[in-house]
DNA sequence: ACAAAAGTGTTGTACGTACACCCATGA
DNA sequence: TCATGGGTGTACGTACAACACTTTTGT
């Protein structure tokens, strides 16, 4: 599969009007080869034209006049990386005058995707990076990723978004691993179990994950509980 | 002083490109005439042209190509209402295709202003409304205000933004009144005092507010503590 | 049998809430 | 002196961190 970077700031035709772009910071969890712990990873797209040709940038594209912002984020993410997120939320609108040679307002989203939803095939010009060790990115994208990571870590504390990174059924150890990767610290298994059990968001199943030592019970999410606390009218805050 | 509404969606020339507007929901506290409690109030601007001529709308205007988003919010707020907020933070980017007859992306900010900073003179076409009892507003502005109120109430719980509504020196009762107005419920004076004293954000002065019963000590804010937890690089989250 | 992860129990501390009570001032 | 808000003390319940301990599997 061949895809060319269509990233907003790449357009060569300079116009004097302000243009609106949409980009997405999409997170997943990667298990490192030899390591015990999982790490947060994001896909980047290599720029194939100026400005910043050759640098890595967030997947994105121009906003179409006929689509909403959320739809534009999902579409441009799909076109550049082939990914369809399980969770998508607006992050921030970046609009400093000097963030790009031409005036570009970027509405940036952040998203989660389950590891099993990532297609095996390699997409050209797309590469996954460890979020903790990014190269120099195009435009202000390093700062944007930092901000998205901050929001992710914040939100994991007061919502159940962590579940956007897991399959339908999972063990408590797997859920805990998600939290540990995002927060960057180990959590007490005993206390973690109680917290999450008392939150009412988990439904125990009759199935167990076997294969190593004592089998662990599989849990599902309680669909009646919102993934994240939206504000009034369903805006993803 | 005469000012004409320059609100974004008011422009009569239809263009096929997407245009970017900036609006602001700015809060203050008003003491109702006979009432014991203060209420949250916001200024609105009456629209003087289509669409939605005659309806009340959020103060705002078009984004200038040469200014950043924050600057645009402050400028358009000043031009339409004459107000200069003591706290300003981006709220959300609204971009549904059908939120206006022409395609308009609105970057919306929310802000706080101290009652003593509001000029006495009446500004034409501007009127203050009780945030809890708004009329029907233009466009999707009712929903936007709801969302801003939700953010305000949320944020008051984990930051010291309440201080954006007070003068330099204030009593604990005045600070508590701010919280009560925003949260819409009474707080225990004793417990409130301890919470805020233990937070380390307040500095007691030697001055007292006299005039009614026992004098109350005046406090200042500890400048070393951030008004609100910004993310990396000073973005107002 | 033993290692290792699953799962339970117990304890201490911190913090929010409710509410009784004393203090200082204006009228 | 009395009413009222300023300010202190205390007791209870919940929530979380730390950590000892039991259970169940694979090898």
mmCIF file of C-alpha atoms in Angstrom, chain A residues 14-125:
data_model
loop_
_atom_site.group_PDB
_atom_site.id
_atom_site.type_symbol
_atom_site.label_atom_id
_atom_site.label_comp_id
_atom_site.label_asym_id
_atom_site.label_seq_id
_atom_site.Cartn_x
_atom_site.Cartn_y
_atom_site.Cartn_z
ATOM 1 C CA UNK A 14 0.547 29.939 -0.774
ATOM 2 C CA UNK A 15 -2.714 31.731 -0.159
ATOM 3 C CA UNK A 16 -3.218 34.800 1.942
ATOM 4 C CA UNK A 17 -6.252 33.407 3.730
ATOM 5 C CA UNK A 18 -6.146 31.302 6.862
ATOM 6 C CA UNK A 19 -6.452 27.601 6.264
ATOM 7 C CA UNK A 20 -7.750 24.992 8.666
ATOM 8 C CA UNK A 21 -6.017 21.666 9.113
ATOM 9 C CA UNK A 22 -6.825 18.670 11.290
ATOM 10 C CA UNK A 23 -4.222 16.400 12.884
ATOM 11 C CA UNK A 24 -4.364 13.518 15.314
ATOM 12 C CA UNK A 25 -2.081 12.184 18.002
ATOM 13 C CA UNK A 26 -3.062 8.523 18.201
ATOM 14 C CA UNK A 27 -1.756 6.337 20.975
ATOM 15 C CA UNK A 28 -1.389 2.616 21.295
ATOM 16 C CA UNK A 29 0.479 0.290 23.626
ATOM 17 C CA UNK A 30 3.490 -1.650 22.459
ATOM 18 C CA UNK A 31 5.180 -4.483 24.276
ATOM 19 C CA UNK A 32 8.895 -3.975 23.892
ATOM 20 C CA UNK A 33 10.900 -6.998 22.775
ATOM 21 C CA UNK A 34 12.807 -7.929 25.893
ATOM 22 C CA UNK A 35 11.120 -5.624 28.363
ATOM 23 C CA UNK A 36 8.703 -6.381 31.139
ATOM 24 C CA UNK A 37 6.677 -3.249 30.701
ATOM 25 C CA UNK A 38 4.635 -1.877 27.811
ATOM 26 C CA UNK A 39 5.243 1.560 26.358
ATOM 27 C CA UNK A 40 3.085 4.206 24.711
ATOM 28 C CA UNK A 41 3.639 4.495 20.958
ATOM 29 C CA UNK A 42 2.359 6.845 18.259
ATOM 30 C CA UNK A 43 2.472 6.686 14.455
ATOM 31 C CA UNK A 44 4.088 9.502 12.500
ATOM 32 C CA UNK A 45 4.105 10.332 8.808
ATOM 33 C CA UNK A 46 7.230 11.312 6.930
ATOM 34 C CA UNK A 47 6.817 14.587 5.074
ATOM 35 C CA UNK A 48 7.444 14.288 1.365
ATOM 36 C CA UNK A 49 7.475 17.980 0.555
ATOM 37 C CA UNK A 50 8.349 21.342 1.987
ATOM 38 C CA UNK A 51 8.158 22.763 4.526
ATOM 39 C CA UNK A 52 10.062 20.360 6.735
ATOM 40 C CA UNK A 53 10.468 17.767 4.015
ATOM 41 C CA UNK A 54 11.922 14.583 5.440
ATOM 42 C CA UNK A 55 10.874 15.259 9.008
ATOM 43 C CA UNK A 56 8.264 13.215 10.800
ATOM 44 C CA UNK A 57 4.892 14.812 11.468
ATOM 45 C CA UNK A 58 1.498 14.001 12.938
ATOM 46 C CA UNK A 59 -0.979 12.388 10.547
ATOM 47 C CA UNK A 60 -3.516 14.910 9.310
ATOM 48 C CA UNK A 61 -4.885 16.836 6.386
ATOM 49 C CA UNK A 62 -6.962 19.778 5.306
ATOM 50 C CA UNK A 63 -10.426 20.291 6.604
ATOM 51 C CA UNK A 64 -13.032 19.708 3.948
ATOM 52 C CA UNK A 65 -15.803 22.324 3.704
ATOM 53 C CA UNK A 66 -18.484 19.651 3.805
ATOM 54 C CA UNK A 67 -17.428 17.706 6.893
ATOM 55 C CA UNK A 68 -17.406 18.309 10.623
ATOM 56 C CA UNK A 69 -14.207 18.505 12.627
ATOM 57 C CA UNK A 70 -14.549 15.050 14.179
ATOM 58 C CA UNK A 71 -15.215 13.509 10.788
ATOM 59 C CA UNK A 72 -12.229 15.311 9.302
ATOM 60 C CA UNK A 73 -9.962 13.955 12.015
ATOM 61 C CA UNK A 74 -11.130 10.394 11.434
ATOM 62 C CA UNK A 75 -10.891 10.736 7.667
ATOM 63 C CA UNK A 76 -7.425 12.264 7.492
ATOM 64 C CA UNK A 77 -6.105 9.781 10.013
ATOM 65 C CA UNK A 78 -7.441 6.945 7.909
ATOM 66 C CA UNK A 79 -6.099 8.363 4.657
ATOM 67 C CA UNK A 80 -2.577 8.846 5.944
ATOM 68 C CA UNK A 81 -2.170 5.827 8.203
ATOM 69 C CA UNK A 82 -5.046 3.439 7.513
ATOM 70 C CA UNK A 83 -6.027 3.526 11.183
ATOM 71 C CA UNK A 84 -9.518 3.844 12.649
ATOM 72 C CA UNK A 85 -9.386 4.852 16.318
ATOM 73 C CA UNK A 86 -11.538 3.293 19.039
ATOM 74 C CA UNK A 87 -11.616 6.609 20.851
ATOM 75 C CA UNK A 88 -11.322 10.113 19.424
ATOM 76 C CA UNK A 89 -11.438 13.435 21.224
ATOM 77 C CA UNK A 90 -10.532 16.986 20.367
ATOM 78 C CA UNK A 91 -7.312 18.134 22.023
ATOM 79 C CA UNK A 92 -6.714 21.785 21.216
ATOM 80 C CA UNK A 93 -6.708 24.328 18.428
ATOM 81 C CA UNK A 94 -3.210 25.560 17.652
ATOM 82 C CA UNK A 95 -2.996 28.863 15.849
ATOM 83 C CA UNK A 96 0.197 30.773 16.517
ATOM 84 C CA UNK A 97 1.024 32.922 13.506
ATOM 85 C CA UNK A 98 4.552 31.565 13.156
ATOM 86 C CA UNK A 99 3.873 27.875 13.646
ATOM 87 C CA UNK A 100 4.022 27.379 9.888
ATOM 88 C CA UNK A 101 5.376 29.450 6.963
ATOM 89 C CA UNK A 102 1.809 30.033 5.837
ATOM 90 C CA UNK A 103 -0.991 30.724 8.263
ATOM 91 C CA UNK A 104 -2.475 27.421 9.354
ATOM 92 C CA UNK A 105 -4.909 26.736 12.180
ATOM 93 C CA UNK A 106 -4.584 23.131 13.272
ATOM 94 C CA UNK A 107 -7.462 21.528 15.118
ATOM 95 C CA UNK A 108 -5.686 18.657 16.810
ATOM 96 C CA UNK A 109 -7.347 15.498 18.060
ATOM 97 C CA UNK A 110 -6.007 12.713 20.192
ATOM 98 C CA UNK A 111 -7.092 9.137 19.906
ATOM 99 C CA UNK A 112 -6.616 5.617 21.184
ATOM 100 C CA UNK A 113 -6.399 2.412 19.211
ATOM 101 C CA UNK A 114 -6.192 -1.183 20.351
ATOM 102 C CA UNK A 115 -3.019 -3.032 19.344
ATOM 103 C CA UNK A 116 -5.115 -5.736 17.674
ATOM 104 C CA UNK A 117 -6.744 -3.134 15.447
ATOM 105 C CA UNK A 118 -3.498 -2.076 13.855
ATOM 106 C CA UNK A 119 -3.149 -3.675 10.413
ATOM 107 C CA UNK A 120 -0.052 -5.829 10.013
ATOM 108 C CA UNK A 121 0.838 -4.450 6.619
ATOM 109 C CA UNK A 122 3.358 -1.659 6.646
ATOM 110 C CA UNK A 123 2.050 1.624 5.342
ATOM 111 C CA UNK A 124 4.612 3.559 3.392
ATOM 112 C CA UNK A 125 5.943 6.710 5.048
#
